[in-house]
């Protein structure tokens, strides 16, 4: 589903990603952990072209992202993304936030899009909020809407960029539950997070990044139970 | 002060005000269009468009409106038969309105540009992440949010535009000032009539600025 080969990313002279290679299979749930500044968010944002890569190759949903001829807008229809700050469209209602993609990008009818949106709102437990505006919702509710907005495009892969980092502690659970449900339904997911419990329970594989390198990857049992690399050990000692 | 002369000539002055309002509305509508185009050009990735926009904005902001009006209405006709193309009567009116709009548009482009840049980057990224193209992101996500914030300064610029229409009188276009001068030449009451003209402008422009202030307070209250 995703194939990354020797991915490099620099801002000017500052090298953020120093050669990342990995492969993600359909239906796999991959959790990316690591200290802040390790490049994990940048790595995730490269996967849908929000960040331009400096060199290397990315294949995702059957398209070669790093080929300049690839239609990046078409590619992004198949790759959903959730952000740390939710980024719901502030001027649109909850329902409009979810339907704008299907209507304007996929050219679906308004009626069909609204039906899909209502089903998704029900799924994330917010069917009574469709007429509200984003600022009238709590952070946890906004993030669930953001997930519904991404799902309305019927993506093949979902990317999550620290989806619970901006939330009050009591709201983290409701968002993680929606993500866990999604994982159980077989969605392919790449999740950058600091929620180690979630990584252990829901992740099929854990990637540990540090200093722009993919230091170690393996099953949650391997990474959390018996990490091989010193840097992984010292990081886990701090966060667990 | 002879106030009777004001009432005697009130219809004349109102006739002038009518044209002032027409030119103001036409200039503001055109200026928003010019300003939007210039702002989008300035934010474009294409350097030629950015340069054209910069030259336009700087030239119109760094020269007096009266000079711009004289140049386009009387200067250009010296080298091009514009009066023949557009008509002896129509050309000064069309040219003056467009010049006024270009002048105000230069300021409005900066208002619009600041409004667009003020929209949170995350909004654009979210739009991109669901597959929107750049122009769709601008049309459906960025501009609607930017315009909300731009309304108060745009209304202020509209008040400025109404004031600036008074510069149409020196190039022979009938407006409130022009009518007022006709009234003065027949009544010999410059003191009274100029006060009346000032009061009429004040009522119109003060109302518009008050409206801008009201909108500003509403935008601040309305956190959406």
CSV table of C-alpha atoms in Angstrom, one decimal:
chain,number,residue,atom,x,y,z
A,1,UNK,CA,0.0,0.0,0.0
A,2,UNK,CA,2.9,2.4,0.8
A,3,UNK,CA,6.5,1.9,-0.2
A,4,UNK,CA,9.1,4.4,0.9
A,5,UNK,CA,12.7,4.1,-0.4
A,6,UNK,CA,15.6,6.2,0.9
A,7,UNK,CA,13.5,9.2,1.6
A,8,UNK,CA,15.4,12.4,2.3
A,9,UNK,CA,14.0,15.8,3.2
A,10,UNK,CA,15.9,19.0,3.9
A,11,UNK,CA,14.9,22.6,4.7
A,12,UNK,CA,17.8,24.5,3.2
A,13,UNK,CA,20.8,23.0,4.9
A,14,UNK,CA,18.8,21.4,7.7
A,15,UNK,CA,18.3,17.8,7.0
A,16,UNK,CA,15.1,16.5,8.7
A,17,UNK,CA,14.8,13.0,7.1
A,18,UNK,CA,18.1,11.2,6.5
A,19,UNK,CA,17.1,8.2,4.4
A,20,UNK,CA,13.8,6.5,5.5
A,21,UNK,CA,12.8,3.2,3.9
A,22,UNK,CA,9.8,1.1,4.9
A,23,UNK,CA,6.9,-0.7,3.5
A,24,UNK,CA,3.3,-0.7,4.7
A,25,UNK,CA,0.9,-3.4,3.7
A,26,UNK,CA,-2.8,-3.1,3.1
A,27,UNK,CA,-4.8,-3.1,6.4
A,28,UNK,CA,-1.7,-2.7,8.4
A,29,UNK,CA,-1.8,-0.2,11.3
A,30,UNK,CA,1.6,1.4,11.7
A,31,UNK,CA,2.4,3.6,14.7
A,32,UNK,CA,5.3,6.0,14.4
A,33,UNK,CA,6.9,7.1,17.7
A,34,UNK,CA,9.9,9.1,18.7
A,35,UNK,CA,11.1,12.2,20.4
A,36,UNK,CA,9.9,15.6,19.1
A,37,UNK,CA,12.1,16.8,16.3
A,38,UNK,CA,12.8,13.3,15.2
A,39,UNK,CA,11.1,13.9,11.8
A,40,UNK,CA,8.1,11.7,12.4
A,41,UNK,CA,5.5,14.3,11.5
A,42,UNK,CA,7.6,15.4,8.5
A,43,UNK,CA,7.7,11.8,7.4
A,44,UNK,CA,4.0,11.5,7.6
A,45,UNK,CA,3.4,14.8,5.7
A,46,UNK,CA,5.6,13.5,2.9
A,47,UNK,CA,3.3,10.6,2.4
A,48,UNK,CA,0.5,12.8,0.9
A,49,UNK,CA,2.8,15.4,-0.5
A,50,UNK,CA,2.1,18.2,2.0
A,51,UNK,CA,5.9,18.3,2.3
A,52,UNK,CA,8.0,18.1,-0.8
A,53,UNK,CA,10.6,15.4,-0.7
A,54,UNK,CA,14.2,16.3,-1.4
A,55,UNK,CA,15.1,12.8,-2.8
A,56,UNK,CA,14.0,9.2,-2.6
A,57,UNK,CA,10.9,7.4,-3.8
A,58,UNK,CA,7.4,7.1,-2.3
A,59,UNK,CA,4.7,4.9,-3.7
A,60,UNK,CA,1.3,5.1,-2.2
A,61,UNK,CA,-2.2,3.8,-3.2
A,62,UNK,CA,-0.7,2.5,-6.4
A,63,UNK,CA,0.7,5.9,-7.5
A,64,UNK,CA,4.3,7.1,-7.5
A,65,UNK,CA,4.0,10.3,-5.4
A,66,UNK,CA,7.6,11.4,-6.1
A,67,UNK,CA,7.1,11.3,-9.8
A,68,UNK,CA,6.4,14.9,-10.9
A,69,UNK,CA,3.9,13.7,-13.5
A,70,UNK,CA,1.6,12.2,-10.8
A,71,UNK,CA,-1.6,14.1,-10.2
A,72,UNK,CA,-1.1,14.9,-6.5
A,73,UNK,CA,-4.7,16.2,-6.1
A,74,UNK,CA,-6.1,12.9,-7.4
A,75,UNK,CA,-3.7,11.0,-5.2
A,76,UNK,CA,-4.8,12.8,-2.1
A,77,UNK,CA,-8.4,11.8,-2.7
A,78,UNK,CA,-7.3,8.3,-1.7
A,79,UNK,CA,-5.1,9.3,1.3
A,80,UNK,CA,-7.0,10.7,4.3
A,81,UNK,CA,-5.3,12.8,6.9
A,82,UNK,CA,-6.1,14.1,10.4
A,83,UNK,CA,-4.1,16.9,11.9
A,84,UNK,CA,-3.0,17.7,15.5
A,85,UNK,CA,-5.0,21.0,15.3
A,86,UNK,CA,-8.0,19.3,13.6
A,87,UNK,CA,-8.1,22.1,11.0
A,88,UNK,CA,-11.9,21.9,10.5
A,89,UNK,CA,-13.1,24.6,8.0
A,90,UNK,CA,-14.1,27.3,10.5
A,91,UNK,CA,-16.7,28.9,8.2
A,92,UNK,CA,-18.7,25.7,7.5
A,93,UNK,CA,-21.1,23.7,9.6
A,94,UNK,CA,-20.1,20.2,10.7
A,95,UNK,CA,-22.1,18.7,7.9
A,96,UNK,CA,-20.6,21.0,5.3
A,97,UNK,CA,-17.2,20.2,6.5
A,98,UNK,CA,-17.8,16.6,5.7
A,99,UNK,CA,-19.7,17.1,2.4
A,100,UNK,CA,-17.5,19.7,0.8
A,101,UNK,CA,-14.9,17.1,-0.3
A,102,UNK,CA,-17.4,14.7,-1.9
A,103,UNK,CA,-19.3,17.6,-3.5
A,104,UNK,CA,-16.5,19.7,-4.8
A,105,UNK,CA,-13.7,17.2,-5.4
A,106,UNK,CA,-15.5,13.9,-6.2
A,107,UNK,CA,-18.5,15.8,-7.8
A,108,UNK,CA,-21.1,13.8,-6.0
A,109,UNK,CA,-24.6,15.1,-5.6
A,110,UNK,CA,-25.4,17.1,-2.4
A,111,UNK,CA,-28.1,14.6,-1.3
A,112,UNK,CA,-25.7,11.6,-1.7
A,113,UNK,CA,-22.9,13.4,0.1
A,114,UNK,CA,-25.1,14.4,3.0
A,115,UNK,CA,-26.3,10.9,3.4
A,116,UNK,CA,-22.7,9.6,3.6
A,117,UNK,CA,-21.9,12.5,6.0
A,118,UNK,CA,-24.8,11.6,8.3
A,119,UNK,CA,-23.7,8.0,8.4
A,120,UNK,CA,-20.2,9.0,9.3
A,121,UNK,CA,-21.4,11.4,11.9
A,122,UNK,CA,-23.4,8.6,13.5
A,123,UNK,CA,-20.3,6.4,13.3
A,124,UNK,CA,-18.2,8.9,15.3
A,125,UNK,CA,-21.1,9.6,17.6
A,126,UNK,CA,-21.9,13.2,16.6
A,127,UNK,CA,-25.2,12.9,14.6
A,128,UNK,CA,-26.7,15.7,16.7
A,129,UNK,CA,-24.0,18.2,15.8
A,130,UNK,CA,-24.4,18.5,12.1
A,131,UNK,CA,-25.7,22.1,12.2
A,132,UNK,CA,-23.1,23.4,14.6
A,133,UNK,CA,-19.9,25.2,13.7
A,134,UNK,CA,-16.5,23.8,14.6
A,135,UNK,CA,-15.8,26.3,17.4
A,136,UNK,CA,-18.9,25.2,19.2
A,137,UNK,CA,-17.5,21.7,19.6
A,138,UNK,CA,-14.9,20.4,22.1
A,139,UNK,CA,-11.5,19.3,20.8
A,140,UNK,CA,-12.4,15.7,21.0
A,141,UNK,CA,-15.5,16.2,19.0
A,142,UNK,CA,-13.7,18.3,16.4
A,143,UNK,CA,-11.1,15.6,15.9
A,144,UNK,CA,-13.9,13.0,15.4
A,145,UNK,CA,-15.5,15.3,12.8
A,146,UNK,CA,-12.0,15.6,11.1
A,147,UNK,CA,-11.8,11.8,10.9
A,148,UNK,CA,-15.3,11.7,9.4
A,149,UNK,CA,-14.3,14.4,6.9
A,150,UNK,CA,-11.4,12.4,5.8
A,151,UNK,CA,-13.4,9.1,5.6
A,152,UNK,CA,-16.1,10.8,3.4
A,153,UNK,CA,-13.5,10.7,0.6
A,154,UNK,CA,-13.4,6.9,1.0
A,155,UNK,CA,-9.6,6.8,1.4
A,156,UNK,CA,-7.5,3.7,1.1
A,157,UNK,CA,-5.1,4.9,3.7
A,158,UNK,CA,-5.5,7.2,6.7
A,159,UNK,CA,-2.6,9.3,8.1
A,160,UNK,CA,-2.9,10.7,11.6
A,161,UNK,CA,-0.5,13.4,12.7
A,162,UNK,CA,-0.5,13.4,16.5
A,163,UNK,CA,-4.3,13.4,16.6
A,164,UNK,CA,-4.6,13.5,20.4
A,165,UNK,CA,-1.7,15.8,21.3
A,166,UNK,CA,-3.9,19.0,21.4
A,167,UNK,CA,-6.7,17.4,23.4
A,168,UNK,CA,-7.6,17.7,27.0
A,169,UNK,CA,-6.8,14.3,28.7
A,170,UNK,CA,-10.5,13.4,29.2
A,171,UNK,CA,-11.1,13.7,25.4
A,172,UNK,CA,-8.2,11.5,24.3
A,173,UNK,CA,-10.2,8.3,24.8
A,174,UNK,CA,-13.1,9.1,22.6
A,175,UNK,CA,-10.8,9.9,19.6
A,176,UNK,CA,-8.7,6.8,20.2
A,177,UNK,CA,-11.8,4.7,20.3
A,178,UNK,CA,-12.9,5.9,16.8
A,179,UNK,CA,-9.4,5.2,15.5
A,180,UNK,CA,-9.4,1.7,17.1
A,181,UNK,CA,-12.8,0.9,15.4
A,182,UNK,CA,-11.4,2.1,12.1
A,183,UNK,CA,-8.3,-0.2,12.6
A,184,UNK,CA,-10.6,-3.2,13.3
A,185,UNK,CA,-12.5,-2.5,10.2
A,186,UNK,CA,-9.3,-3.1,8.2
A,187,UNK,CA,-8.3,0.5,7.3
A,188,UNK,CA,-4.7,0.9,6.5
A,189,UNK,CA,-3.4,3.5,9.0
A,190,UNK,CA,-0.2,5.4,9.7
A,191,UNK,CA,-0.3,7.1,13.1
A,192,UNK,CA,2.2,9.5,14.6
A,193,UNK,CA,1.4,9.6,18.3
A,194,UNK,CA,2.7,9.8,21.8
A,195,UNK,CA,0.0,7.4,23.1
A,196,UNK,CA,2.1,4.4,23.9
A,197,UNK,CA,-0.8,2.4,25.3
A,198,UNK,CA,-2.7,2.8,22.0
A,199,UNK,CA,0.4,2.0,20.0
A,200,UNK,CA,0.7,-1.3,21.9
A,201,UNK,CA,-2.9,-2.3,21.7
A,202,UNK,CA,-3.9,-1.2,18.2
A,203,UNK,CA,-0.6,-1.1,16.3
A,204,UNK,CA,0.4,-4.0,14.1
A,205,UNK,CA,3.9,-2.5,13.8
A,206,UNK,CA,5.8,0.2,15.6
A,207,UNK,CA,8.4,2.5,13.9
A,208,UNK,CA,10.8,4.3,16.2
A,209,UNK,CA,12.4,7.4,14.7
A,210,UNK,CA,15.1,9.6,16.1
A,211,UNK,CA,17.2,12.4,14.5
A,212,UNK,CA,15.8,11.9,11.0
A,213,UNK,CA,16.5,8.1,11.0
A,214,UNK,CA,14.2,5.2,11.2
A,215,UNK,CA,16.0,3.6,14.1
A,216,UNK,CA,14.0,0.5,14.7
A,217,UNK,CA,10.8,-1.1,13.6
A,218,UNK,CA,8.9,-4.2,14.7
A,219,UNK,CA,5.8,-5.6,16.4
A,220,UNK,CA,4.6,-3.7,19.5
A,221,UNK,CA,5.8,-6.7,21.6
A,222,UNK,CA,9.3,-6.4,20.1
A,223,UNK,CA,9.7,-2.6,20.4
A,224,UNK,CA,8.1,-2.2,23.8
A,225,UNK,CA,9.2,-5.6,25.2
A,226,UNK,CA,12.7,-6.1,24.0
A,227,UNK,CA,14.0,-3.1,22.0
A,228,UNK,CA,17.4,-3.8,20.3
A,229,UNK,CA,18.7,-0.2,19.9
A,230,UNK,CA,20.1,1.9,22.7
A,231,UNK,CA,18.2,5.0,21.5
A,232,UNK,CA,14.9,3.1,21.5
A,233,UNK,CA,15.6,1.9,25.0
A,234,UNK,CA,16.4,5.3,26.4
A,235,UNK,CA,13.4,6.9,24.7
A,236,UNK,CA,11.0,4.3,26.0
A,237,UNK,CA,12.5,4.5,29.5
A,238,UNK,CA,11.5,8.2,29.5
A,239,UNK,CA,8.0,7.9,28.2
A,240,UNK,CA,6.8,4.6,29.7
B,1,UNK,CA,-25.6,82.6,7.5
B,2,UNK,CA,-28.3,82.5,4.9
B,3,UNK,CA,-29.8,79.0,5.4
B,4,UNK,CA,-32.7,79.7,3.0
B,5,UNK,CA,-30.3,79.5,0.1
B,6,UNK,CA,-29.5,75.9,1.1
B,7,UNK,CA,-33.2,74.9,0.9
B,8,UNK,CA,-33.7,76.8,-2.3
B,9,UNK,CA,-30.9,74.9,-3.9
B,10,UNK,CA,-31.3,71.6,-2.1
B,11,UNK,CA,-32.6,69.7,-5.1
B,12,UNK,CA,-29.6,70.8,-7.1
B,13,UNK,CA,-27.2,69.6,-4.4
B,14,UNK,CA,-29.1,66.3,-4.1
B,15,UNK,CA,-28.8,65.8,-7.9
B,16,UNK,CA,-25.0,66.2,-7.4
B,17,UNK,CA,-25.0,63.8,-4.5
B,18,UNK,CA,-26.8,61.2,-6.6
B,19,UNK,CA,-23.9,61.2,-9.1
B,20,UNK,CA,-21.4,61.1,-6.2
B,21,UNK,CA,-23.1,58.0,-4.9
B,22,UNK,CA,-23.3,56.4,-8.4
B,23,UNK,CA,-19.5,57.0,-9.1
B,24,UNK,CA,-18.7,55.8,-5.6
B,25,UNK,CA,-20.6,52.5,-6.0
B,26,UNK,CA,-19.2,51.9,-9.5
B,27,UNK,CA,-15.7,52.7,-8.3
B,28,UNK,CA,-15.9,50.5,-5.2
B,29,UNK,CA,-17.3,47.5,-7.1
B,30,UNK,CA,-14.6,47.8,-9.8
B,31,UNK,CA,-11.9,48.4,-7.1
B,32,UNK,CA,-12.7,45.2,-5.3
B,33,UNK,CA,-12.4,43.3,-8.6
B,34,UNK,CA,-9.1,45.0,-9.4
B,35,UNK,CA,-7.9,44.6,-5.8
B,36,UNK,CA,-8.7,40.9,-5.8
B,37,UNK,CA,-6.9,40.3,-9.1
B,38,UNK,CA,-3.9,42.2,-8.0
B,39,UNK,CA,-3.8,40.4,-4.6
B,40,UNK,CA,-4.0,37.0,-6.3
B,41,UNK,CA,-1.3,38.0,-8.7
B,42,UNK,CA,0.9,39.2,-5.9
B,43,UNK,CA,0.5,35.8,-4.1
B,44,UNK,CA,1.0,33.8,-7.3
B,45,UNK,CA,4.0,31.5,-7.9
B,46,UNK,CA,4.7,33.2,-11.2
B,47,UNK,CA,7.2,36.0,-10.7
B,48,UNK,CA,6.0,38.1,-13.8
B,49,UNK,CA,2.5,38.3,-12.3
B,50,UNK,CA,3.9,39.3,-8.9
B,51,UNK,CA,6.0,42.0,-10.5
B,52,UNK,CA,3.1,43.4,-12.5
B,53,UNK,CA,1.0,43.5,-9.4
B,54,UNK,CA,3.7,45.3,-7.4
B,55,UNK,CA,4.3,47.9,-10.1
B,56,UNK,CA,0.5,48.6,-10.3
B,57,UNK,CA,0.1,48.9,-6.6
B,58,UNK,CA,3.2,51.1,-6.0
B,59,UNK,CA,2.5,53.4,-9.0
B,60,UNK,CA,-1.1,54.1,-7.9
B,61,UNK,CA,-0.3,54.5,-4.3
B,62,UNK,CA,2.7,56.7,-4.8
B,63,UNK,CA,1.2,59.3,-7.1
B,64,UNK,CA,-1.7,61.7,-6.3
B,65,UNK,CA,-5.2,60.7,-7.5
B,66,UNK,CA,-5.7,64.1,-9.1
B,67,UNK,CA,-2.6,63.7,-11.2
B,68,UNK,CA,-3.8,60.2,-12.2
B,69,UNK,CA,-7.2,61.5,-13.2
B,70,UNK,CA,-5.7,64.4,-15.3
B,71,UNK,CA,-3.3,62.0,-17.0
B,72,UNK,CA,-5.8,59.4,-18.0
B,73,UNK,CA,-8.7,61.8,-18.8
B,74,UNK,CA,-6.7,64.6,-20.5
B,75,UNK,CA,-3.2,63.2,-20.9
B,76,UNK,CA,-3.9,60.0,-22.8
B,77,UNK,CA,-6.4,61.7,-25.1
B,78,UNK,CA,-3.4,63.7,-26.4
B,79,UNK,CA,-1.9,60.6,-27.9
B,80,UNK,CA,-4.9,58.3,-28.5
B,81,UNK,CA,-8.3,59.2,-30.0
B,82,UNK,CA,-10.1,57.9,-27.0
B,83,UNK,CA,-12.8,60.6,-27.1
B,84,UNK,CA,-13.7,59.3,-30.6
B,85,UNK,CA,-13.7,55.7,-29.6
B,86,UNK,CA,-15.8,56.1,-26.4
B,87,UNK,CA,-17.6,59.3,-27.2
B,88,UNK,CA,-16.8,62.9,-26.2
B,89,UNK,CA,-19.2,62.8,-23.3
B,90,UNK,CA,-18.7,59.2,-22.2
B,91,UNK,CA,-14.9,59.0,-22.2
B,92,UNK,CA,-14.2,61.3,-19.3
B,93,UNK,CA,-16.8,59.6,-17.1
B,94,UNK,CA,-15.7,56.0,-18.0
B,95,UNK,CA,-12.0,56.9,-17.7
B,96,UNK,CA,-12.4,58.8,-14.4
B,97,UNK,CA,-14.4,56.0,-12.8
B,98,UNK,CA,-11.9,53.4,-13.9
B,99,UNK,CA,-9.0,55.5,-12.7
B,100,UNK,CA,-10.7,56.0,-9.3
B,101,UNK,CA,-11.3,52.3,-9.1
B,102,UNK,CA,-7.6,51.5,-10.0
B,103,UNK,CA,-6.5,54.0,-7.3
B,104,UNK,CA,-8.7,52.5,-4.6
B,105,UNK,CA,-8.0,49.0,-5.9
B,106,UNK,CA,-4.3,49.4,-5.2
B,107,UNK,CA,-5.2,49.9,-1.5
B,108,UNK,CA,-7.8,47.2,-1.6
B,109,UNK,CA,-5.4,44.7,-3.0
B,110,UNK,CA,-3.3,45.1,0.2
B,111,UNK,CA,-6.4,44.6,2.3
B,112,UNK,CA,-7.3,41.4,0.4
B,113,UNK,CA,-3.7,40.1,0.5
B,114,UNK,CA,-3.4,40.6,4.2
B,115,UNK,CA,-6.8,38.9,4.6
B,116,UNK,CA,-5.8,35.9,2.6
B,117,UNK,CA,-2.4,35.6,4.4
B,118,UNK,CA,-4.3,35.9,7.7
B,119,UNK,CA,-6.1,32.6,7.1
B,120,UNK,CA,-4.5,29.8,9.1
B,121,UNK,CA,-2.2,27.6,7.1
B,122,UNK,CA,-3.9,24.5,8.5
B,123,UNK,CA,-7.0,25.4,6.6
B,124,UNK,CA,-5.2,25.2,3.3
B,125,UNK,CA,-3.5,22.0,4.3
B,126,UNK,CA,-6.8,20.4,5.3
B,127,UNK,CA,-8.3,21.4,2.0
B,128,UNK,CA,-5.3,20.0,0.1
B,129,UNK,CA,-5.5,16.8,2.1
B,130,UNK,CA,-9.0,16.0,0.8
B,131,UNK,CA,-7.8,16.6,-2.8
B,132,UNK,CA,-8.8,20.2,-3.4
B,133,UNK,CA,-6.9,21.9,-6.2
B,134,UNK,CA,-5.3,25.3,-5.4
B,135,UNK,CA,-8.1,27.4,-7.0
B,136,UNK,CA,-10.8,25.3,-5.1
B,137,UNK,CA,-9.0,25.8,-1.8
B,138,UNK,CA,-8.9,29.6,-2.6
B,139,UNK,CA,-12.5,29.7,-3.7
B,140,UNK,CA,-14.2,27.5,-1.1
B,141,UNK,CA,-11.9,27.7,2.0
B,142,UNK,CA,-9.6,30.7,2.0
B,143,UNK,CA,-11.5,33.5,0.5
B,144,UNK,CA,-14.8,33.0,2.4
B,145,UNK,CA,-12.8,33.1,5.7
B,146,UNK,CA,-10.6,36.0,4.5
B,147,UNK,CA,-13.6,38.1,3.3
B,148,UNK,CA,-15.2,38.0,6.7
B,149,UNK,CA,-12.1,39.7,8.2
B,150,UNK,CA,-11.7,42.0,5.2
B,151,UNK,CA,-15.2,43.5,5.4
B,152,UNK,CA,-14.4,46.2,8.0
B,153,UNK,CA,-11.3,47.6,6.3
B,154,UNK,CA,-13.1,47.3,2.9
B,155,UNK,CA,-16.0,49.4,4.2
B,156,UNK,CA,-13.4,52.0,5.5
B,157,UNK,CA,-11.8,52.1,2.1
B,158,UNK,CA,-15.3,52.7,0.6
B,159,UNK,CA,-15.7,55.7,2.9
B,160,UNK,CA,-12.3,56.9,1.5
B,161,UNK,CA,-13.6,56.3,-2.0
B,162,UNK,CA,-16.6,58.5,-1.5
B,163,UNK,CA,-14.3,61.3,-0.3
B,164,UNK,CA,-12.1,60.8,-3.3
B,165,UNK,CA,-14.9,61.2,-5.8
B,166,UNK,CA,-14.8,64.9,-5.0
B,167,UNK,CA,-11.7,65.0,-7.2
B,168,UNK,CA,-13.9,64.2,-10.2
B,169,UNK,CA,-15.2,67.8,-10.1
B,170,UNK,CA,-11.9,69.4,-11.2
B,171,UNK,CA,-11.9,67.3,-14.3
B,172,UNK,CA,-15.4,68.5,-15.2
B,173,UNK,CA,-17.5,65.6,-14.0
B,174,UNK,CA,-20.8,66.4,-12.4
B,175,UNK,CA,-20.9,65.4,-8.8
B,176,UNK,CA,-21.8,67.0,-5.5
B,177,UNK,CA,-18.8,69.4,-5.5
B,178,UNK,CA,-19.4,70.4,-9.1
B,179,UNK,CA,-23.1,71.0,-8.5
B,180,UNK,CA,-22.2,73.0,-5.4
B,181,UNK,CA,-19.9,75.2,-7.4
B,182,UNK,CA,-22.7,75.9,-9.9
B,183,UNK,CA,-25.0,76.9,-7.1
B,184,UNK,CA,-22.3,79.2,-5.7
B,185,UNK,CA,-21.8,80.9,-9.0
B,186,UNK,CA,-25.5,81.7,-9.2
B,187,UNK,CA,-26.1,82.6,-5.5
B,188,UNK,CA,-22.8,84.1,-4.5
B,189,UNK,CA,-23.0,82.3,-1.1
B,190,UNK,CA,-19.8,80.3,-1.0
B,191,UNK,CA,-19.7,80.2,2.8
B,192,UNK,CA,-23.1,78.7,3.2
B,193,UNK,CA,-23.0,76.3,0.3
B,194,UNK,CA,-19.5,74.9,1.1
B,195,UNK,CA,-20.8,74.3,4.6
B,196,UNK,CA,-23.8,72.5,3.2
B,197,UNK,CA,-21.6,70.4,0.9
B,198,UNK,CA,-19.4,69.5,3.8
B,199,UNK,CA,-22.4,68.5,6.0
B,200,UNK,CA,-23.8,66.3,3.2
B,201,UNK,CA,-20.5,64.5,2.8
B,202,UNK,CA,-20.1,64.2,6.5
B,203,UNK,CA,-23.6,62.6,6.9
B,204,UNK,CA,-22.9,60.0,4.2
B,205,UNK,CA,-19.3,59.2,5.1
B,206,UNK,CA,-19.9,59.2,8.9
B,207,UNK,CA,-22.7,56.7,8.4
B,208,UNK,CA,-20.5,54.5,6.4
B,209,UNK,CA,-17.6,54.6,8.9
B,210,UNK,CA,-20.1,53.9,11.8
B,211,UNK,CA,-21.3,50.9,9.8
B,212,UNK,CA,-17.7,49.8,9.4
B,213,UNK,CA,-17.2,50.1,13.2
B,214,UNK,CA,-20.3,48.1,13.8
B,215,UNK,CA,-19.2,45.3,11.4
B,216,UNK,CA,-15.8,45.3,13.1
B,217,UNK,CA,-17.3,44.7,16.5
B,218,UNK,CA,-19.5,42.0,15.1
B,219,UNK,CA,-16.6,40.2,13.4
B,220,UNK,CA,-14.7,40.3,16.7
B,221,UNK,CA,-17.7,38.9,18.7
B,222,UNK,CA,-18.4,36.3,16.1
B,223,UNK,CA,-15.5,33.9,16.6
B,224,UNK,CA,-16.4,31.6,13.8
